[in-house]
N, CA, C and O atoms as a DFTB+ gen file, in Angstrom:
428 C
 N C O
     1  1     269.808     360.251     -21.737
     2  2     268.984     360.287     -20.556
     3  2     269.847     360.586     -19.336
     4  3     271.043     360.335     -19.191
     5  1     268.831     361.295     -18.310
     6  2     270.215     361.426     -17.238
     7  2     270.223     360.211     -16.360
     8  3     269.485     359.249     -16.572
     9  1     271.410     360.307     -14.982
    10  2     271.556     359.407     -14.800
    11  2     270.352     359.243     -13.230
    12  3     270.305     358.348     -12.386
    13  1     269.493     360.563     -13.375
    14  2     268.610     360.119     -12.511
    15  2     267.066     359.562     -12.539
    16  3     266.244     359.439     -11.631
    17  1     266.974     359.144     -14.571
    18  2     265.861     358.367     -14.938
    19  2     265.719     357.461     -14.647
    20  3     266.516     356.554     -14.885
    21  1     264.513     357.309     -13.931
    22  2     264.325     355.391     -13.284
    23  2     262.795     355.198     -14.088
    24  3     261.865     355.987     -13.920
    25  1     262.725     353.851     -15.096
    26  2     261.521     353.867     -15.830
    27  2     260.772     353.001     -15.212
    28  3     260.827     351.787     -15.411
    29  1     259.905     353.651     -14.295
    30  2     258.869     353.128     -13.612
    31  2     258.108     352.672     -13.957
    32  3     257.704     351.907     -13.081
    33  1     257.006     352.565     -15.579
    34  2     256.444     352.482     -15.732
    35  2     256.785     350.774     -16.240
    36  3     256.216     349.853     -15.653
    37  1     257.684     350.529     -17.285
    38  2     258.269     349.689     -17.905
    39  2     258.858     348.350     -16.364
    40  3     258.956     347.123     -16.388
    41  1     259.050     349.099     -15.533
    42  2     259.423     347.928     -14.336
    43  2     258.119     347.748     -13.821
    44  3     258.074     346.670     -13.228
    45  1     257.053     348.340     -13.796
    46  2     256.031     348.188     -13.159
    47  2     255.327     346.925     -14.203
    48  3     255.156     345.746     -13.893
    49  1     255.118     347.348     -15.032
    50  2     254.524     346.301     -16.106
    51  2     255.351     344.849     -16.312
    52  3     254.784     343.789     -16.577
    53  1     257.165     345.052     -16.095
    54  2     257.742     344.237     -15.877
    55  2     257.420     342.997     -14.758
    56  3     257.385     341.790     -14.996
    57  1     257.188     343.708     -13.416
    58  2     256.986     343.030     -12.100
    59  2     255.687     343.234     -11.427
    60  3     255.495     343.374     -10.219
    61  1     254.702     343.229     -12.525
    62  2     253.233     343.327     -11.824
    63  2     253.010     342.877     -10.994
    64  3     252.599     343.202      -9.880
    65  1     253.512     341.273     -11.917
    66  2     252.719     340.096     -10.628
    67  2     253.130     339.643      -9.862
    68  3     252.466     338.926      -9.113
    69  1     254.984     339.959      -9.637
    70  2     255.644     339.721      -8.467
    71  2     255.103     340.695      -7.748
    72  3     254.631     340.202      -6.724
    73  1     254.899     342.187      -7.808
    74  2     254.732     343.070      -6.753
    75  2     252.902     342.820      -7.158
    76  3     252.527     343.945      -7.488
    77  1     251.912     342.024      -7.238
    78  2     251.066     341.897      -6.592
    79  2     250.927     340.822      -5.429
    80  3     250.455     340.969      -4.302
    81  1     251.432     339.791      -5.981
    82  2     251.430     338.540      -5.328
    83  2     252.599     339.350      -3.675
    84  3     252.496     338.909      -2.530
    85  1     253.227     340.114      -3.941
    86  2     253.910     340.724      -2.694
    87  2     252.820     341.465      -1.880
    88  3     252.803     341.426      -0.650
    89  1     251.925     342.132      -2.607
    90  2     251.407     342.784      -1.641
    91  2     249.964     342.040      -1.026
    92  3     249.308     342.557      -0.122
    93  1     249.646     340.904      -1.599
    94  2     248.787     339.767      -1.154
    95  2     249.423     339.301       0.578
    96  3     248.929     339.267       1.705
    97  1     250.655     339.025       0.019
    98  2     251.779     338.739       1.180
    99  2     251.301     339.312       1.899
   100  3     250.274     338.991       2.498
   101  1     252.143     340.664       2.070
   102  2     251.973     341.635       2.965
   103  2     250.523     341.454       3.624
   104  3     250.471     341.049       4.785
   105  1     249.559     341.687       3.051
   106  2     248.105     341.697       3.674
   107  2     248.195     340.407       4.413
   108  3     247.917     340.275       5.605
   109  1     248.631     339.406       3.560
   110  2     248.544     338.164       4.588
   111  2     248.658     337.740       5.679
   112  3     247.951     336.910       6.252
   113  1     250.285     338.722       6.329
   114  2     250.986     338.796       7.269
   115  2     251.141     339.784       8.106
   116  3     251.759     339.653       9.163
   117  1     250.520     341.026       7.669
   118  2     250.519     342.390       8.714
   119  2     249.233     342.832       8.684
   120  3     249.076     343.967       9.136
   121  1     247.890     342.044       8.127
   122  2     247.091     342.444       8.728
   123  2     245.517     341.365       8.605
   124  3     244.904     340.772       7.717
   125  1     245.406     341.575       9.977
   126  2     244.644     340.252      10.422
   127  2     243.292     340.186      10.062
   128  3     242.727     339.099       9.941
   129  1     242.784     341.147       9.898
   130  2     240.702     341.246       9.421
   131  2     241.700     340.080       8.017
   132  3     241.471     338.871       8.066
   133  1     242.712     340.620       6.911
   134  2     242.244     339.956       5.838
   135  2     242.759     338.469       5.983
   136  3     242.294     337.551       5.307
   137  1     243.570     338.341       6.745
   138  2     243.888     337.202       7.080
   139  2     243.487     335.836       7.713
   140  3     244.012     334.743       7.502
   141  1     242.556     336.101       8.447
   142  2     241.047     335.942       8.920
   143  2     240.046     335.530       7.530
   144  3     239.806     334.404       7.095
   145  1     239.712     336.468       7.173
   146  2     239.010     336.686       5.616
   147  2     239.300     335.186       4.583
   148  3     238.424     334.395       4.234
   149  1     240.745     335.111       4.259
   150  2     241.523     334.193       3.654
   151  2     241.023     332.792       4.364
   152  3     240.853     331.682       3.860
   153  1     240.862     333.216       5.622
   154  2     240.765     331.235       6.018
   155  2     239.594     330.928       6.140
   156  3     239.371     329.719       6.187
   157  1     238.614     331.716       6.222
   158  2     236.864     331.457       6.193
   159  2     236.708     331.102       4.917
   160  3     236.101     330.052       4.706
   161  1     237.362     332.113       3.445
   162  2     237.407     331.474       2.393
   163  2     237.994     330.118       2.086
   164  3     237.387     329.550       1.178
   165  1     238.614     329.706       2.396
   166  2     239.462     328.484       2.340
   167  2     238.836     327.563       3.003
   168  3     238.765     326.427       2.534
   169  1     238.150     327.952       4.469
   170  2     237.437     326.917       4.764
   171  2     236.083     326.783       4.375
   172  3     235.434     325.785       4.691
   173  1     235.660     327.614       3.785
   174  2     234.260     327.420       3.157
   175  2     234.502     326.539       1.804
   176  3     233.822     325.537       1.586
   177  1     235.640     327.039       0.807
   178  2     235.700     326.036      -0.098
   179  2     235.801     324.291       0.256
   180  3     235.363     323.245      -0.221
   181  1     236.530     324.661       1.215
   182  2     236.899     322.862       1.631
   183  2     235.358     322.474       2.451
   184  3     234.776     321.480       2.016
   185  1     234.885     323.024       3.291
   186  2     233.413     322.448       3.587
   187  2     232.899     322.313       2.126
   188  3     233.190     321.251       1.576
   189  1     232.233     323.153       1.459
   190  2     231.684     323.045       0.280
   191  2     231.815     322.760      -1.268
   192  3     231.001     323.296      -2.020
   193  1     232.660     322.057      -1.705
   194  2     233.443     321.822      -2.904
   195  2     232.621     322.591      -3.997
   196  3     233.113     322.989      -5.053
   197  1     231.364     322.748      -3.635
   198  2     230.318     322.928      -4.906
   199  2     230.667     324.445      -5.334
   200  3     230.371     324.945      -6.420
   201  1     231.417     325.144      -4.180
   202  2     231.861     326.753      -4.753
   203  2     232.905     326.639      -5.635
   204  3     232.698     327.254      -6.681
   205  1     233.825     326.136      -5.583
   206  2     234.768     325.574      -6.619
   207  2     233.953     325.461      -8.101
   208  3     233.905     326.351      -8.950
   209  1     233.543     324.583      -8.150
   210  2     232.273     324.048      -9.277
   211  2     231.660     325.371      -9.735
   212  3     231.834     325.681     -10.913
   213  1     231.057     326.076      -9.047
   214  2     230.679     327.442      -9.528
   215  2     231.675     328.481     -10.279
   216  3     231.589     328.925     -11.424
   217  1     232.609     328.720      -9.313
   218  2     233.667     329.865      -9.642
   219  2     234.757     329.010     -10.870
   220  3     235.352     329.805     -11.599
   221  1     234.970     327.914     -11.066
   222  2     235.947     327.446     -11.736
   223  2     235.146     326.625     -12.537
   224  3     234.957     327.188     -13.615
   225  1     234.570     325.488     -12.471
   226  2     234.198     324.525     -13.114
   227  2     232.809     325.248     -14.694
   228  3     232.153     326.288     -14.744
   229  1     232.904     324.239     -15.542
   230  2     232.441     324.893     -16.977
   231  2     230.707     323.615     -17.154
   232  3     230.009     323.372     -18.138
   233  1     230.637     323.217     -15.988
   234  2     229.010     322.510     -16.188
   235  2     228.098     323.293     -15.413
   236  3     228.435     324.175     -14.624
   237  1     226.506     322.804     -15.762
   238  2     225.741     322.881     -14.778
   239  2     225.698     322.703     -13.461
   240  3     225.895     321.554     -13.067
   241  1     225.414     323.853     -12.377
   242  2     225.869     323.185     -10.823
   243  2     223.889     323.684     -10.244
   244  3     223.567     324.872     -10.242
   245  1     223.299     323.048     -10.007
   246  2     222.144     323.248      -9.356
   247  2     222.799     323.368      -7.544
   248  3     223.594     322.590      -7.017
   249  1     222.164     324.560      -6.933
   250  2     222.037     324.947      -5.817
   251  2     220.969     323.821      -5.095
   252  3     220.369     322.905      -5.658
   253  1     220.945     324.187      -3.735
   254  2     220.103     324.165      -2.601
   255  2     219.855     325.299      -2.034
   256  3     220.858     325.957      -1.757
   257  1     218.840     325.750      -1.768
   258  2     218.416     327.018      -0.905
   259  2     219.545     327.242       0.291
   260  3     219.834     328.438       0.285
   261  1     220.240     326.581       1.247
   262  2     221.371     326.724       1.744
   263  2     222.771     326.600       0.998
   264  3     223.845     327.024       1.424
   265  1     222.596     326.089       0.081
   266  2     224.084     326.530      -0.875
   267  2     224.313     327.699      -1.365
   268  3     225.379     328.289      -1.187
   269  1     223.015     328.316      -2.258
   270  2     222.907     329.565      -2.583
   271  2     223.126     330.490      -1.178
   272  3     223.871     331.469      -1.225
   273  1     222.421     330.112       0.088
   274  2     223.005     331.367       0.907
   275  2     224.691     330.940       1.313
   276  3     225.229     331.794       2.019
   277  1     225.343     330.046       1.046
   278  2     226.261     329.617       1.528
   279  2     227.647     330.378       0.221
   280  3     228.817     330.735       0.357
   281  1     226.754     330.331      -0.866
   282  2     227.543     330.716      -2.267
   283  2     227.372     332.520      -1.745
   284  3     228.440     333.020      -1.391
   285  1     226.392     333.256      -1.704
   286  2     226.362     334.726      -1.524
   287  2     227.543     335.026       0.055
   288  3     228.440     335.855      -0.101
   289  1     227.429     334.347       1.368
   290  2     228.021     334.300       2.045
   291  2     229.677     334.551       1.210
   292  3     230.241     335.642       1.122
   293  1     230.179     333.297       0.699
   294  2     231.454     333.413       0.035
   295  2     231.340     334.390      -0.555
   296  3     232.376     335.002      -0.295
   297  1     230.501     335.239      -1.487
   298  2     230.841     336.258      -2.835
   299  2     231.445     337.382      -1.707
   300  3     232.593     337.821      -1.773
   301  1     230.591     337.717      -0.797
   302  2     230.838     338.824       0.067
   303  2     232.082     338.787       1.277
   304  3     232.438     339.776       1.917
   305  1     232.547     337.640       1.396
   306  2     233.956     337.638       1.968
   307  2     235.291     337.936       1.161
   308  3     236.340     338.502       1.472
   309  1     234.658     337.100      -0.439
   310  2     235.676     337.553      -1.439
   311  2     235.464     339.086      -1.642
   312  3     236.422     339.856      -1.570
   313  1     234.402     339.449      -1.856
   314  2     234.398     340.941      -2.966
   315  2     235.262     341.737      -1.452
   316  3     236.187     342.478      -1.783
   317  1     234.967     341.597       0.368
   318  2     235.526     342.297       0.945
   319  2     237.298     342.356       1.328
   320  3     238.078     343.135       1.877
   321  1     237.333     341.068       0.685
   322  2     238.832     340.619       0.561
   323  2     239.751     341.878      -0.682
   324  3     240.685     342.651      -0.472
   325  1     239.005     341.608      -1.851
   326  2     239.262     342.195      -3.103
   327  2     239.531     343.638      -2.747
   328  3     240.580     344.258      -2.920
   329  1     238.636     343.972      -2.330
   330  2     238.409     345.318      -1.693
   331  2     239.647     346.030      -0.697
   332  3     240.281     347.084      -0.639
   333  1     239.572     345.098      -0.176
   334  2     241.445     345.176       0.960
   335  2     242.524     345.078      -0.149
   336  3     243.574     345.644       0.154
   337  1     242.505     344.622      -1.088
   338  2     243.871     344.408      -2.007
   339  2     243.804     345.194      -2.528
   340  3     244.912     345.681      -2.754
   341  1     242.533     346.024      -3.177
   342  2     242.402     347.180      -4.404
   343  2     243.252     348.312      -3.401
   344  3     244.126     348.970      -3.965
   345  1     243.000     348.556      -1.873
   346  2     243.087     349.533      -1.357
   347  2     244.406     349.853      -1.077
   348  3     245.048     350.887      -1.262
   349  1     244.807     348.351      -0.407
   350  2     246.410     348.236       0.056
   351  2     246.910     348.463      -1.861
   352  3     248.012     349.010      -1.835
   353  1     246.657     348.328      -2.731
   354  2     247.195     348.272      -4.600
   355  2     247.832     349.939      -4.154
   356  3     248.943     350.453      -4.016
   357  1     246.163     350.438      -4.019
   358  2     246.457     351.893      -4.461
   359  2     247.388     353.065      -3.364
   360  3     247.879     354.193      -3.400
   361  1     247.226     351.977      -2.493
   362  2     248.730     353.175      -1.452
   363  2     249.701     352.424      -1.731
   364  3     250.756     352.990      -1.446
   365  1     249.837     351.488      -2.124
   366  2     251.422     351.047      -2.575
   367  2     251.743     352.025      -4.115
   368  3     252.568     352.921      -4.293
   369  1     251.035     351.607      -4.782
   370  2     251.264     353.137      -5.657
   371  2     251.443     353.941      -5.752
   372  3     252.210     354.358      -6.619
   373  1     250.663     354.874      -4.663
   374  2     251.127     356.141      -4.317
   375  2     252.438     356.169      -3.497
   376  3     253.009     357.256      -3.584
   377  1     253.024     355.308      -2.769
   378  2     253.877     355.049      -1.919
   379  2     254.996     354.718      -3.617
   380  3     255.930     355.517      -3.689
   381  1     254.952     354.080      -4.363
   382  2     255.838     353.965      -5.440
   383  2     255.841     355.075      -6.268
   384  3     256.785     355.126      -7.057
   385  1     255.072     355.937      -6.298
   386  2     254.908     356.972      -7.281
   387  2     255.810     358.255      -6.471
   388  3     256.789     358.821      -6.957
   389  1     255.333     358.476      -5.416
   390  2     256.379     359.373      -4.693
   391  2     257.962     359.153      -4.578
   392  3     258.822     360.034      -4.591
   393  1     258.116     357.980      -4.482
   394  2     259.462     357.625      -4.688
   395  2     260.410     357.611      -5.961
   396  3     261.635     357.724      -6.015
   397  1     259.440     357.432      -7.001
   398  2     259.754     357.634      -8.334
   399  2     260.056     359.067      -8.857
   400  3     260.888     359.256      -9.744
   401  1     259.272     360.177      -8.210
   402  2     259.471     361.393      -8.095
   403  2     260.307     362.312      -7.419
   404  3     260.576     363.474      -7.723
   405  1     260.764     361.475      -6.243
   406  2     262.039     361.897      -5.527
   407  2     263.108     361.166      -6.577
   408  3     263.690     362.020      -7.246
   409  1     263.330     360.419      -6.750
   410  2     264.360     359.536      -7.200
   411  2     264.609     360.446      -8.583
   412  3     265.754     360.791      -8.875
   413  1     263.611     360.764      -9.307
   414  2     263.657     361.970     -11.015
   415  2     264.200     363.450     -10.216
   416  3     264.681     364.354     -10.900
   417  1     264.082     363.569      -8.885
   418  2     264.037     365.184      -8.626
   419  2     262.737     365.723      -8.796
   420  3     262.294     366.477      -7.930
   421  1     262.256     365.516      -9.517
   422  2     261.423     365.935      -9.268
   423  2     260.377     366.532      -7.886
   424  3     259.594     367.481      -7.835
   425  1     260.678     365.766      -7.122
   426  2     259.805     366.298      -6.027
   427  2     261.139     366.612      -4.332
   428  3     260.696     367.051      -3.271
């Protein structure tokens, strides 16, 4: 192999979850809508324990007509959270993939 093969793929699978949990970071700290996002979630769990119970817990959880809007409230802060990580995922990728391609010569 030459000495300008770097196996990206094999380090990527290596350090998934360090370089996800990094780029959670990152969002955490350079940008504020999701950061924001993070503490409405956090404080909605701690007002409401019963979302916990839903998302984690393995019994029956009966709603209240304000829990259920209180439970859809949370789904849609998470799914817009998720949504910020999928996005910031996929330009860090492309941002790693270009570099991987300079680094082969390739590009």
């Amino acid at each position: 192999m030459s000495n300008t093969y770097f196996d990206l793929p094999t380090r990527l699978e290596a350090d998934y979850v360090d370089i996800d949990s990094d780029i959670v970071m990152d969002l955490r700290y350079t940008n504020e809508e999701y950061a924001k996002l993070q503490q409405q979630i956090s404080e909605l769990k701690m007002q409401y324990p019963f979302i916990e119970q839903v998302t984690e817990g393995d019994s029956e959880v009966h709603l209240t007509a304000n829990e259920h809007g209180v439970l859809i409230h949370y789904f849609r802060l998470s799914r817009k959270m998720e949504d910020m990580e999928r996005r910031h995922i996929y330009f860090r990728g492309q941002t790693d993939a270009a570099a991987y391609l300079k680094r082969i010569n390739a590009i």
